[in-house]
PDB file of C-alpha atoms in Angstrom:
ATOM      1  CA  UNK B   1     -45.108 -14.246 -88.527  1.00 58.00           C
ATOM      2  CA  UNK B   2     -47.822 -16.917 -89.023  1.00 67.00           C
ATOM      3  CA  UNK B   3     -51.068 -15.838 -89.555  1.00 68.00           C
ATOM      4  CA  UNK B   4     -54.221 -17.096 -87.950  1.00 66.00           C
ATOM      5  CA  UNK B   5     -56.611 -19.097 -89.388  1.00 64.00           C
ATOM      6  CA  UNK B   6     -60.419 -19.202 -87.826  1.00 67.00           C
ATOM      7  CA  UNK B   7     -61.619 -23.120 -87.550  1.00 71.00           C
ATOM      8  CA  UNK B   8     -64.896 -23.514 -87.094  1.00 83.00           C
ATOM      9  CA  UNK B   9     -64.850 -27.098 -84.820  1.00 85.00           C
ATOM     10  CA  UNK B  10     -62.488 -27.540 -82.360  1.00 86.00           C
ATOM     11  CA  UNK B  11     -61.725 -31.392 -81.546  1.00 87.00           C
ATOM     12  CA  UNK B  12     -59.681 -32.256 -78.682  1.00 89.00           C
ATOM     13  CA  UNK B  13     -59.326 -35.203 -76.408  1.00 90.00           C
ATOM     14  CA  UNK B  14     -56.908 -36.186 -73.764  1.00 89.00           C
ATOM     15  CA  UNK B  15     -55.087 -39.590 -73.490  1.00 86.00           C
ATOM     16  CA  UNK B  16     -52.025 -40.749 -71.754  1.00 86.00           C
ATOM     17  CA  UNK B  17     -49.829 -38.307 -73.146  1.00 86.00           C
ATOM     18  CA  UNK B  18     -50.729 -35.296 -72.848  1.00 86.00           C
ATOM     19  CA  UNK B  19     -54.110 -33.241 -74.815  1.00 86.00           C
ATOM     20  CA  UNK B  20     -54.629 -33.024 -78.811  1.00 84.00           C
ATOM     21  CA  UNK B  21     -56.471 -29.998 -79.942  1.00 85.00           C
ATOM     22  CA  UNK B  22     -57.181 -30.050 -83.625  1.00 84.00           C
ATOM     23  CA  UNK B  23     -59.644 -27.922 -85.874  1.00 84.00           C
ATOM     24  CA  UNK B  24     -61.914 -28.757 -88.491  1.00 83.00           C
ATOM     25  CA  UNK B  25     -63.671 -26.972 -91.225  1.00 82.00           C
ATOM     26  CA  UNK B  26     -66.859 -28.644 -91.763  1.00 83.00           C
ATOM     27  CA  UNK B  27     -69.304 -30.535 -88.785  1.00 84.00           C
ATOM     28  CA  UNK B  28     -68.851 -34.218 -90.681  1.00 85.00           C
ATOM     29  CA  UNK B  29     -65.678 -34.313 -90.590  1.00 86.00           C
ATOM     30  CA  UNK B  30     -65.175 -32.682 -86.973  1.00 86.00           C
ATOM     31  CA  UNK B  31     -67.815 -35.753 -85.946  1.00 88.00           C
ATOM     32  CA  UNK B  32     -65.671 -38.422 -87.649  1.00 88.00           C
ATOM     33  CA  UNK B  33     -61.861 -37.015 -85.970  1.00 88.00           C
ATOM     34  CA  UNK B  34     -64.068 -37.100 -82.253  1.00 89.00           C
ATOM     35  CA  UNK B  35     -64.756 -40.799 -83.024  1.00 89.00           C
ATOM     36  CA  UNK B  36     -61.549 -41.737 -84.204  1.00 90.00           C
ATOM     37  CA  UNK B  37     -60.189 -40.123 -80.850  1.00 89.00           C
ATOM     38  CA  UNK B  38     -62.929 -42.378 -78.721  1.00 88.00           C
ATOM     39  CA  UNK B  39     -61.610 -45.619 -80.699  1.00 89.00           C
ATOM     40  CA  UNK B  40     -58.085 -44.960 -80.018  1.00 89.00           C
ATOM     41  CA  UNK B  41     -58.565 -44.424 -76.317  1.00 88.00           C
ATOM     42  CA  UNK B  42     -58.522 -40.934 -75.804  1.00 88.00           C
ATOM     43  CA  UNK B  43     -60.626 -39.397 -73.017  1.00 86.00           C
ATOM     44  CA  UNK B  44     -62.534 -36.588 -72.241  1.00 87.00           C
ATOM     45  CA  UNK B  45     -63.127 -35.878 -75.748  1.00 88.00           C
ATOM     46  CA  UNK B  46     -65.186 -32.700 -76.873  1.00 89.00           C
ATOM     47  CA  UNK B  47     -65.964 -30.423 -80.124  1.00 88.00           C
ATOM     48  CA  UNK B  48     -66.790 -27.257 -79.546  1.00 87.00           C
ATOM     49  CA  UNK B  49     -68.935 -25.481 -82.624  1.00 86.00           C
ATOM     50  CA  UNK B  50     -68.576 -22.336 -84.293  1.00 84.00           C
ATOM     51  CA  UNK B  51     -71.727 -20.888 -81.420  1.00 83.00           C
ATOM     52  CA  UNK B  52     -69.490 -21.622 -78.576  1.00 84.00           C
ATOM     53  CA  UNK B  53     -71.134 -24.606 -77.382  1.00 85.00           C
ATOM     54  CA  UNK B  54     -69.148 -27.505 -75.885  1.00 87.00           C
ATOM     55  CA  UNK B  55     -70.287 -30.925 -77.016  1.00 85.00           C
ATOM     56  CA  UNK B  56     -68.979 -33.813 -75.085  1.00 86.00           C
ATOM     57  CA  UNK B  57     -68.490 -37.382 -76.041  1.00 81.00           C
ATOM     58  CA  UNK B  58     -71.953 -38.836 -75.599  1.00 83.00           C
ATOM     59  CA  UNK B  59     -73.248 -35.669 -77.382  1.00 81.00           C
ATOM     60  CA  UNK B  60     -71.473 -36.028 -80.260  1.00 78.00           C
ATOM     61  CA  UNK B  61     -74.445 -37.510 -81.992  1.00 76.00           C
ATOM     62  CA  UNK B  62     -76.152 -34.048 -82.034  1.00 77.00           C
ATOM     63  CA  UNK B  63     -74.017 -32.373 -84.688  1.00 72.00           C
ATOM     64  CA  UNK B  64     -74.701 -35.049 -86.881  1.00 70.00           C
ATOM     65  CA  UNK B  65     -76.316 -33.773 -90.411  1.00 62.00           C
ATOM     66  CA  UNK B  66     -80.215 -33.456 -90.873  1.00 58.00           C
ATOM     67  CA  UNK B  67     -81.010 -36.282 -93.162  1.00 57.00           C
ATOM     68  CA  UNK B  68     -81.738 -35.183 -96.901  1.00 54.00           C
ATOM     69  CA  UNK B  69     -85.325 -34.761 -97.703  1.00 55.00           C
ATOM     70  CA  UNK B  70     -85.734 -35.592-101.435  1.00 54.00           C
ATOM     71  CA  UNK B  71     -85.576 -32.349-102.605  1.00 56.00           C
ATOM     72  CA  UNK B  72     -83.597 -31.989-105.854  1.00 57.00           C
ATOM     73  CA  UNK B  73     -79.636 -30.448-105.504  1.00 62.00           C
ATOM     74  CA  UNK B  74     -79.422 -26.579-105.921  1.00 61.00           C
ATOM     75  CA  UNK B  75     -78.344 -27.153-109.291  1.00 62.00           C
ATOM     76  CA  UNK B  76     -81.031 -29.415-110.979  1.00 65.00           C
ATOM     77  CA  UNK B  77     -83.427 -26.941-109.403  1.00 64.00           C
ATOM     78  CA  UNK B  78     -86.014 -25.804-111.878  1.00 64.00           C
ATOM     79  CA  UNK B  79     -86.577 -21.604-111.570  1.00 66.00           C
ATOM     80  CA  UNK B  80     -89.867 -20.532-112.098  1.00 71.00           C
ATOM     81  CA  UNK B  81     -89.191 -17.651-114.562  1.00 73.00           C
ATOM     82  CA  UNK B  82     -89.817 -17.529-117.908  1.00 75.00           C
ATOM     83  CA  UNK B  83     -87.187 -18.415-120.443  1.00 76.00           C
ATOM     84  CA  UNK B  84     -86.101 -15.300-122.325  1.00 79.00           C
ATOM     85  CA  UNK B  85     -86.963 -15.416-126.390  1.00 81.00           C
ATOM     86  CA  UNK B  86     -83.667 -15.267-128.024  1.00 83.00           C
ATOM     87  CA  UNK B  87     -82.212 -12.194-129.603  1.00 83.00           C
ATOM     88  CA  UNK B  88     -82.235 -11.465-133.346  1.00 83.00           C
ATOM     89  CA  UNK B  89     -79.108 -11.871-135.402  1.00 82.00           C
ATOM     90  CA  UNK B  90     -77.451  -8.966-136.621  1.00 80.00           C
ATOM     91  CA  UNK B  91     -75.227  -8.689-139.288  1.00 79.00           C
ATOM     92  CA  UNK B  92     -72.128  -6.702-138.629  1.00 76.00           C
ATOM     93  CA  UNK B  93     -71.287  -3.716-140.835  1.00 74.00           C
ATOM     94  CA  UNK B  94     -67.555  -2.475-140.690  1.00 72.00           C
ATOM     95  CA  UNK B  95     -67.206   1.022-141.698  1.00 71.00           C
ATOM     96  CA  UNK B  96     -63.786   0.347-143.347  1.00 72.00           C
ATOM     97  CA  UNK B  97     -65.071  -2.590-145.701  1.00 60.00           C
ATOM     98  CA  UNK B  98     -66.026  -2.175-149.027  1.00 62.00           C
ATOM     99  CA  UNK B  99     -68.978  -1.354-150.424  1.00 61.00           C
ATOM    100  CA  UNK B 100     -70.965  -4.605-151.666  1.00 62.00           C
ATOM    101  CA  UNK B 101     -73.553  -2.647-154.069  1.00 60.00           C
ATOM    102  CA  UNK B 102     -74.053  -3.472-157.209  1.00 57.00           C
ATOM    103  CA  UNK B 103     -71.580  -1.535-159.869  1.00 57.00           C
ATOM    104  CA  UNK B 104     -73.982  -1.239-162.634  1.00 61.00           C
ATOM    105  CA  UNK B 105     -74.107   1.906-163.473  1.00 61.00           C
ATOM    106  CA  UNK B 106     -70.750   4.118-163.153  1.00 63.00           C
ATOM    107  CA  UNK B 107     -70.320   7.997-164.273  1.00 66.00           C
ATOM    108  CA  UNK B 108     -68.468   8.651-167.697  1.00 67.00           C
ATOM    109  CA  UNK B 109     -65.571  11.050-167.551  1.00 67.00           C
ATOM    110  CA  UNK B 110     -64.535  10.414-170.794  1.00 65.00           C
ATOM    111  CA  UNK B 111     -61.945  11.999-172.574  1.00 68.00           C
ATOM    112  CA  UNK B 112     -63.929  15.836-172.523  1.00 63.00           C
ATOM    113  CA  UNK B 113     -61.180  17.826-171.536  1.00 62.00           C
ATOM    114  CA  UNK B 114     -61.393  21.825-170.362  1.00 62.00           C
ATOM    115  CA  UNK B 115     -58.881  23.824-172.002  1.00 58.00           C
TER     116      UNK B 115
END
């Protein structure tokens, strides 16, 4: 059983043949298929948005894009918190290692035996 997928523009025009109904994810692209269908002769040609409304051909100019301002992209946006001092190094002890102290001194259990 197919499963259904949710488009969010819905392109379709009507030509000699018969109607074309074809989805598209994103509003540039859905504007670009509707004037492809206009320059191949197809009539009656509409999107309809994700809100329900109905956009006919001389319309289609209203789901164009806002221009872009020259704001900078989302990621060579500058936050205004302040960077966090880095953390101190610190040296790893294992448990299981050996001791690195200095052997100087060691206890004498020389040969004083208990009889």
């Amino acid at each position: 059983m197919a499963r259904t997928m949710r488009v969010p523009y819905l392109v379709s025009g009507t030509n000699e043949y018969g109607c074309s109904n074809l989805g598209r994810g994103s509003a540039t692209v859905a504007l670009r298929l509707a004037r492809k269908l206009l320059r191949e002769g197809y009539m009656d040609v509409r999107v309809c948005t994700p809100r329900g409304r109905v956009l006919q051909s001389d319309e289609l100019d209203e789901l164009k894009p806002p221009q872009e301002t020259d704001a900078m992209a989302k990621g060579q946006q500058r936050g205004n918190r302040e960077t966090k001092k880095p953390k101190k190094d610190k040296t790893k002890i294992i448990a299981a290692a050996p001791s690195r102290k200095d052997a100087a001194w060691q206890p004498d259990f020389g040969p004083a035996k208990k009889k």
